[in-house]
CSV table of C-alpha atoms in Angstrom, one decimal:
chain,number,residue,atom,x,y,z
A,1,UNK,CA,104.7,132.7,97.8
A,2,UNK,CA,103.5,129.1,98.4
A,3,UNK,CA,101.1,128.3,95.5
A,4,UNK,CA,100.3,124.6,95.7
A,5,UNK,CA,100.7,121.9,98.3
A,6,UNK,CA,100.2,118.2,97.7
A,7,UNK,CA,101.0,115.0,99.7
A,8,UNK,CA,101.2,111.6,98.1
A,9,UNK,CA,102.3,108.0,99.0
A,10,UNK,CA,105.4,107.2,97.1
A,11,UNK,CA,104.8,103.5,96.7
A,12,UNK,CA,101.9,103.9,94.4
A,13,UNK,CA,101.5,107.7,93.8
A,14,UNK,CA,98.2,107.8,95.7
A,15,UNK,CA,97.3,111.4,96.6
A,16,UNK,CA,96.7,111.7,100.4
A,17,UNK,CA,96.0,115.4,100.9
A,18,UNK,CA,96.4,118.8,99.4
A,19,UNK,CA,95.7,122.5,100.0
A,20,UNK,CA,92.1,122.9,98.8
A,21,UNK,CA,92.2,126.6,98.0
A,22,UNK,CA,95.7,126.7,96.7
A,23,UNK,CA,94.8,127.1,93.0
A,24,UNK,CA,92.7,130.2,93.2
A,25,UNK,CA,95.5,132.6,92.3
A,26,UNK,CA,97.4,130.2,90.0
A,27,UNK,CA,96.7,130.5,86.2
A,28,UNK,CA,96.6,127.1,84.6
A,29,UNK,CA,96.5,125.4,88.0
A,30,UNK,CA,95.2,122.2,86.5
A,31,UNK,CA,98.3,122.1,84.2
A,32,UNK,CA,100.7,122.3,87.1
A,33,UNK,CA,98.6,119.8,89.2
A,34,UNK,CA,98.9,117.4,86.3
A,35,UNK,CA,102.7,117.8,86.3
A,36,UNK,CA,102.7,117.1,90.0
A,37,UNK,CA,100.7,113.9,89.4
A,38,UNK,CA,103.2,112.9,86.7
A,39,UNK,CA,106.0,113.5,89.2
A,40,UNK,CA,104.3,111.3,91.8
A,41,UNK,CA,103.9,108.6,89.2
A,42,UNK,CA,107.6,108.8,88.3
A,43,UNK,CA,108.5,108.6,92.0
A,44,UNK,CA,106.3,105.6,92.5
A,45,UNK,CA,108.2,103.8,89.6
A,46,UNK,CA,111.5,104.7,91.2
A,47,UNK,CA,112.6,107.1,88.5
A,48,UNK,CA,113.9,109.7,90.9
A,49,UNK,CA,116.0,108.6,93.8
A,50,UNK,CA,116.7,111.9,95.5
A,51,UNK,CA,114.8,112.4,98.8
A,52,UNK,CA,114.9,116.1,98.4
A,53,UNK,CA,114.7,118.0,95.1
A,54,UNK,CA,113.7,121.3,93.4
A,55,UNK,CA,112.2,121.2,90.0
A,56,UNK,CA,111.7,124.3,87.8
A,57,UNK,CA,108.5,124.7,85.8
A,58,UNK,CA,107.8,127.9,84.0
A,59,UNK,CA,107.5,130.8,86.5
A,60,UNK,CA,107.3,128.4,89.4
A,61,UNK,CA,109.5,125.8,91.1
A,62,UNK,CA,108.4,122.5,92.8
A,63,UNK,CA,110.1,121.5,96.0
A,64,UNK,CA,109.6,118.1,97.5
A,65,UNK,CA,110.9,115.9,100.4
A,66,UNK,CA,110.3,112.2,100.8
A,67,UNK,CA,110.1,110.7,104.3
A,68,UNK,CA,108.5,107.4,105.4
A,69,UNK,CA,107.3,106.6,101.9
A,70,UNK,CA,105.4,109.8,101.6
A,71,UNK,CA,106.2,112.7,99.3
A,72,UNK,CA,105.5,116.3,100.5
A,73,UNK,CA,105.5,118.7,97.6
A,74,UNK,CA,104.9,122.4,97.3
A,75,UNK,CA,105.0,124.8,94.3
A,76,UNK,CA,106.3,128.3,94.9
A,77,UNK,CA,107.2,131.4,92.9
A,78,UNK,CA,110.8,131.2,91.7
A,79,UNK,CA,111.7,134.1,93.9
A,80,UNK,CA,110.5,132.4,97.0
A,81,UNK,CA,113.4,131.4,99.3
A,82,UNK,CA,114.3,127.8,98.9
A,83,UNK,CA,115.2,127.5,102.5
A,84,UNK,CA,111.7,128.6,103.7
A,85,UNK,CA,110.0,126.2,101.2
A,86,UNK,CA,111.8,123.2,102.6
A,87,UNK,CA,111.2,124.3,106.2
A,88,UNK,CA,107.5,124.6,105.3
A,89,UNK,CA,107.5,121.0,104.0
A,90,UNK,CA,109.3,119.8,107.2
A,91,UNK,CA,106.6,121.4,109.3
A,92,UNK,CA,103.9,119.6,107.2
A,93,UNK,CA,105.8,116.3,107.4
A,94,UNK,CA,106.2,116.4,111.1
A,95,UNK,CA,102.5,117.1,111.7
A,96,UNK,CA,101.3,114.6,109.1
A,97,UNK,CA,103.4,111.8,110.5
A,98,UNK,CA,102.2,112.6,114.0
A,99,UNK,CA,98.5,112.7,113.1
A,100,UNK,CA,98.3,110.1,110.3
A,101,UNK,CA,101.4,108.1,110.5
A,102,UNK,CA,99.8,104.8,111.5
A,103,UNK,CA,97.2,105.0,108.7
A,104,UNK,CA,99.4,105.9,105.7
A,105,UNK,CA,100.1,102.4,104.5
A,106,UNK,CA,96.5,101.2,104.8
A,107,UNK,CA,94.9,104.3,103.0
A,108,UNK,CA,92.9,102.9,100.1
A,109,UNK,CA,91.2,105.9,98.5
A,110,UNK,CA,92.6,109.2,97.2
A,111,UNK,CA,92.7,112.1,99.5
A,112,UNK,CA,92.0,109.9,102.6
A,113,UNK,CA,93.4,112.7,104.8
A,114,UNK,CA,91.8,115.7,103.1
A,115,UNK,CA,91.1,117.2,106.6
A,116,UNK,CA,94.8,117.8,106.8
A,117,UNK,CA,94.1,120.9,104.6
A,118,UNK,CA,93.3,122.8,107.8
A,119,UNK,CA,96.8,122.5,109.0
A,120,UNK,CA,98.2,123.2,105.5
A,121,UNK,CA,96.3,126.5,105.3
A,122,UNK,CA,97.3,127.5,108.8
A,123,UNK,CA,101.0,126.7,108.2
A,124,UNK,CA,101.1,128.3,104.7
A,125,UNK,CA,99.9,131.6,106.2
A,126,UNK,CA,102.9,131.6,108.5
A,127,UNK,CA,105.3,131.2,105.5
A,128,UNK,CA,103.7,133.6,103.1
A,129,UNK,CA,105.4,136.8,104.2
A,130,UNK,CA,109.2,136.2,104.0
A,131,UNK,CA,109.9,139.5,106.0
A,132,UNK,CA,108.3,138.5,109.3
A,133,UNK,CA,110.7,138.1,112.2
A,134,UNK,CA,109.9,134.4,112.4
A,135,UNK,CA,110.8,133.7,108.7
A,136,UNK,CA,113.9,136.0,108.8
A,137,UNK,CA,115.1,133.9,111.7
A,138,UNK,CA,114.5,130.7,109.7
A,139,UNK,CA,116.4,132.1,106.8
A,140,UNK,CA,119.3,132.9,109.0
A,141,UNK,CA,119.3,129.5,110.6
A,142,UNK,CA,122.7,128.1,109.7
A,143,UNK,CA,121.9,124.7,110.9
A,144,UNK,CA,119.3,124.2,108.1
A,145,UNK,CA,121.1,124.2,104.7
A,146,UNK,CA,119.6,123.6,101.3
A,147,UNK,CA,122.5,124.4,99.0
A,148,UNK,CA,123.2,120.8,98.2
A,149,UNK,CA,119.6,120.0,97.2
A,150,UNK,CA,119.6,119.4,93.4
A,151,UNK,CA,117.6,121.7,91.1
A,152,UNK,CA,116.4,120.2,87.8
A,153,UNK,CA,114.0,121.1,85.0
A,154,UNK,CA,110.5,119.5,84.9
A,155,UNK,CA,110.8,118.4,81.3
A,156,UNK,CA,114.1,116.8,82.1
A,157,UNK,CA,112.6,114.9,85.0
A,158,UNK,CA,109.4,113.9,83.3
A,159,UNK,CA,111.3,113.1,80.1
A,160,UNK,CA,113.5,110.6,81.9
A,161,UNK,CA,110.4,108.9,83.3
A,162,UNK,CA,108.8,108.8,79.8
A,163,UNK,CA,112.0,107.3,78.3
A,164,UNK,CA,112.2,104.7,81.0
A,165,UNK,CA,108.5,103.9,80.4
A,166,UNK,CA,109.2,103.5,76.7
A,167,UNK,CA,112.2,101.2,77.4
A,168,UNK,CA,110.1,99.2,79.7
A,169,UNK,CA,107.2,98.9,77.3
A,170,UNK,CA,109.6,98.0,74.4
A,171,UNK,CA,111.3,95.3,76.6
A,172,UNK,CA,107.8,93.9,77.5
A,173,UNK,CA,106.8,93.9,73.8
A,174,UNK,CA,110.0,92.2,72.7
A,175,UNK,CA,109.6,89.6,75.4
A,176,UNK,CA,106.0,89.0,74.3
A,177,UNK,CA,107.0,88.8,70.6
A,178,UNK,CA,109.9,86.4,71.4
A,179,UNK,CA,107.4,84.1,73.2
A,180,UNK,CA,105.1,84.2,70.1
A,181,UNK,CA,108.0,83.4,67.8
A,182,UNK,CA,109.2,80.6,70.1
A,183,UNK,CA,105.6,79.1,70.0
A,184,UNK,CA,105.5,79.4,66.2
A,185,UNK,CA,108.9,77.8,65.9
A,186,UNK,CA,107.7,74.8,68.0
A,187,UNK,CA,104.6,74.5,65.9
A,188,UNK,CA,106.6,74.5,62.7
A,189,UNK,CA,109.0,71.9,64.1
A,190,UNK,CA,106.1,69.7,65.1
A,191,UNK,CA,104.5,70.0,61.7
A,192,UNK,CA,107.8,69.2,60.0
A,193,UNK,CA,108.2,66.1,62.1
A,194,UNK,CA,104.6,65.0,61.3
A,195,UNK,CA,105.2,65.5,57.6
A,196,UNK,CA,108.5,63.6,57.8
A,197,UNK,CA,107.4,60.6,59.8
A,198,UNK,CA,103.6,60.4,58.9
A,199,UNK,CA,104.2,58.4,55.7
A,200,UNK,CA,106.5,56.0,57.6
A,201,UNK,CA,103.9,55.5,60.3
A,202,UNK,CA,101.2,54.9,57.7
A,203,UNK,CA,103.4,52.2,56.0
A,204,UNK,CA,104.2,50.5,59.3
A,205,UNK,CA,100.5,50.6,60.2
A,206,UNK,CA,99.4,49.1,56.9
A,207,UNK,CA,102.1,46.4,57.1
A,208,UNK,CA,101.1,45.6,60.7
A,209,UNK,CA,97.5,45.4,59.6
A,210,UNK,CA,98.4,43.0,56.8
A,211,UNK,CA,100.4,40.7,59.1
A,212,UNK,CA,97.5,40.7,61.5
A,213,UNK,CA,95.0,39.9,58.9
A,214,UNK,CA,97.2,37.2,57.5
A,215,UNK,CA,97.7,35.6,60.9
A,216,UNK,CA,93.9,35.5,61.3
A,217,UNK,CA,93.4,33.8,57.9
A,218,UNK,CA,96.0,31.2,58.6
């Protein structure tokens, strides 16, 4: 069965819509929603380039598609047919683009299209029972194939993102430290030059002052 449905903008991970009553029959729903938000964050940082992917997490599996800089994601039981899950997402994508397509880039607040939940709930009901004639026909549709869509583990996916974050943070830290060291090196060189030439400058100054005073006397 379809358990969770969330839609987000890929460029910044901003959640745009979700199924409001999805979590009622999902134990630890907040835990899985947090995983989804982490996935959206990874996507916004360019850590996963696949436009379609399945990601295993415990007894469930996330499926997502990315179209027009928007990620459409659903979480289903592992036993739920992958083909139906992606066709469900395609239906959501087509309607979301039709209704909200011109406003996606300008949306400034989370869940700006929360009213889309009405369509999510209506569409989800159509896909819940895999034995209906409609869904059996979709499963038998040879024109829609999902065999080549990659399946990965959620820890692997999120772990890659965390490692890349750590590398990025380390790189930023090293760059910052190198700038600090460069500034300190310039200060030390300046101080060394001052110590080296200050006595000479003082002597020249004193001699110049003496010559000037002598010229005034004579």
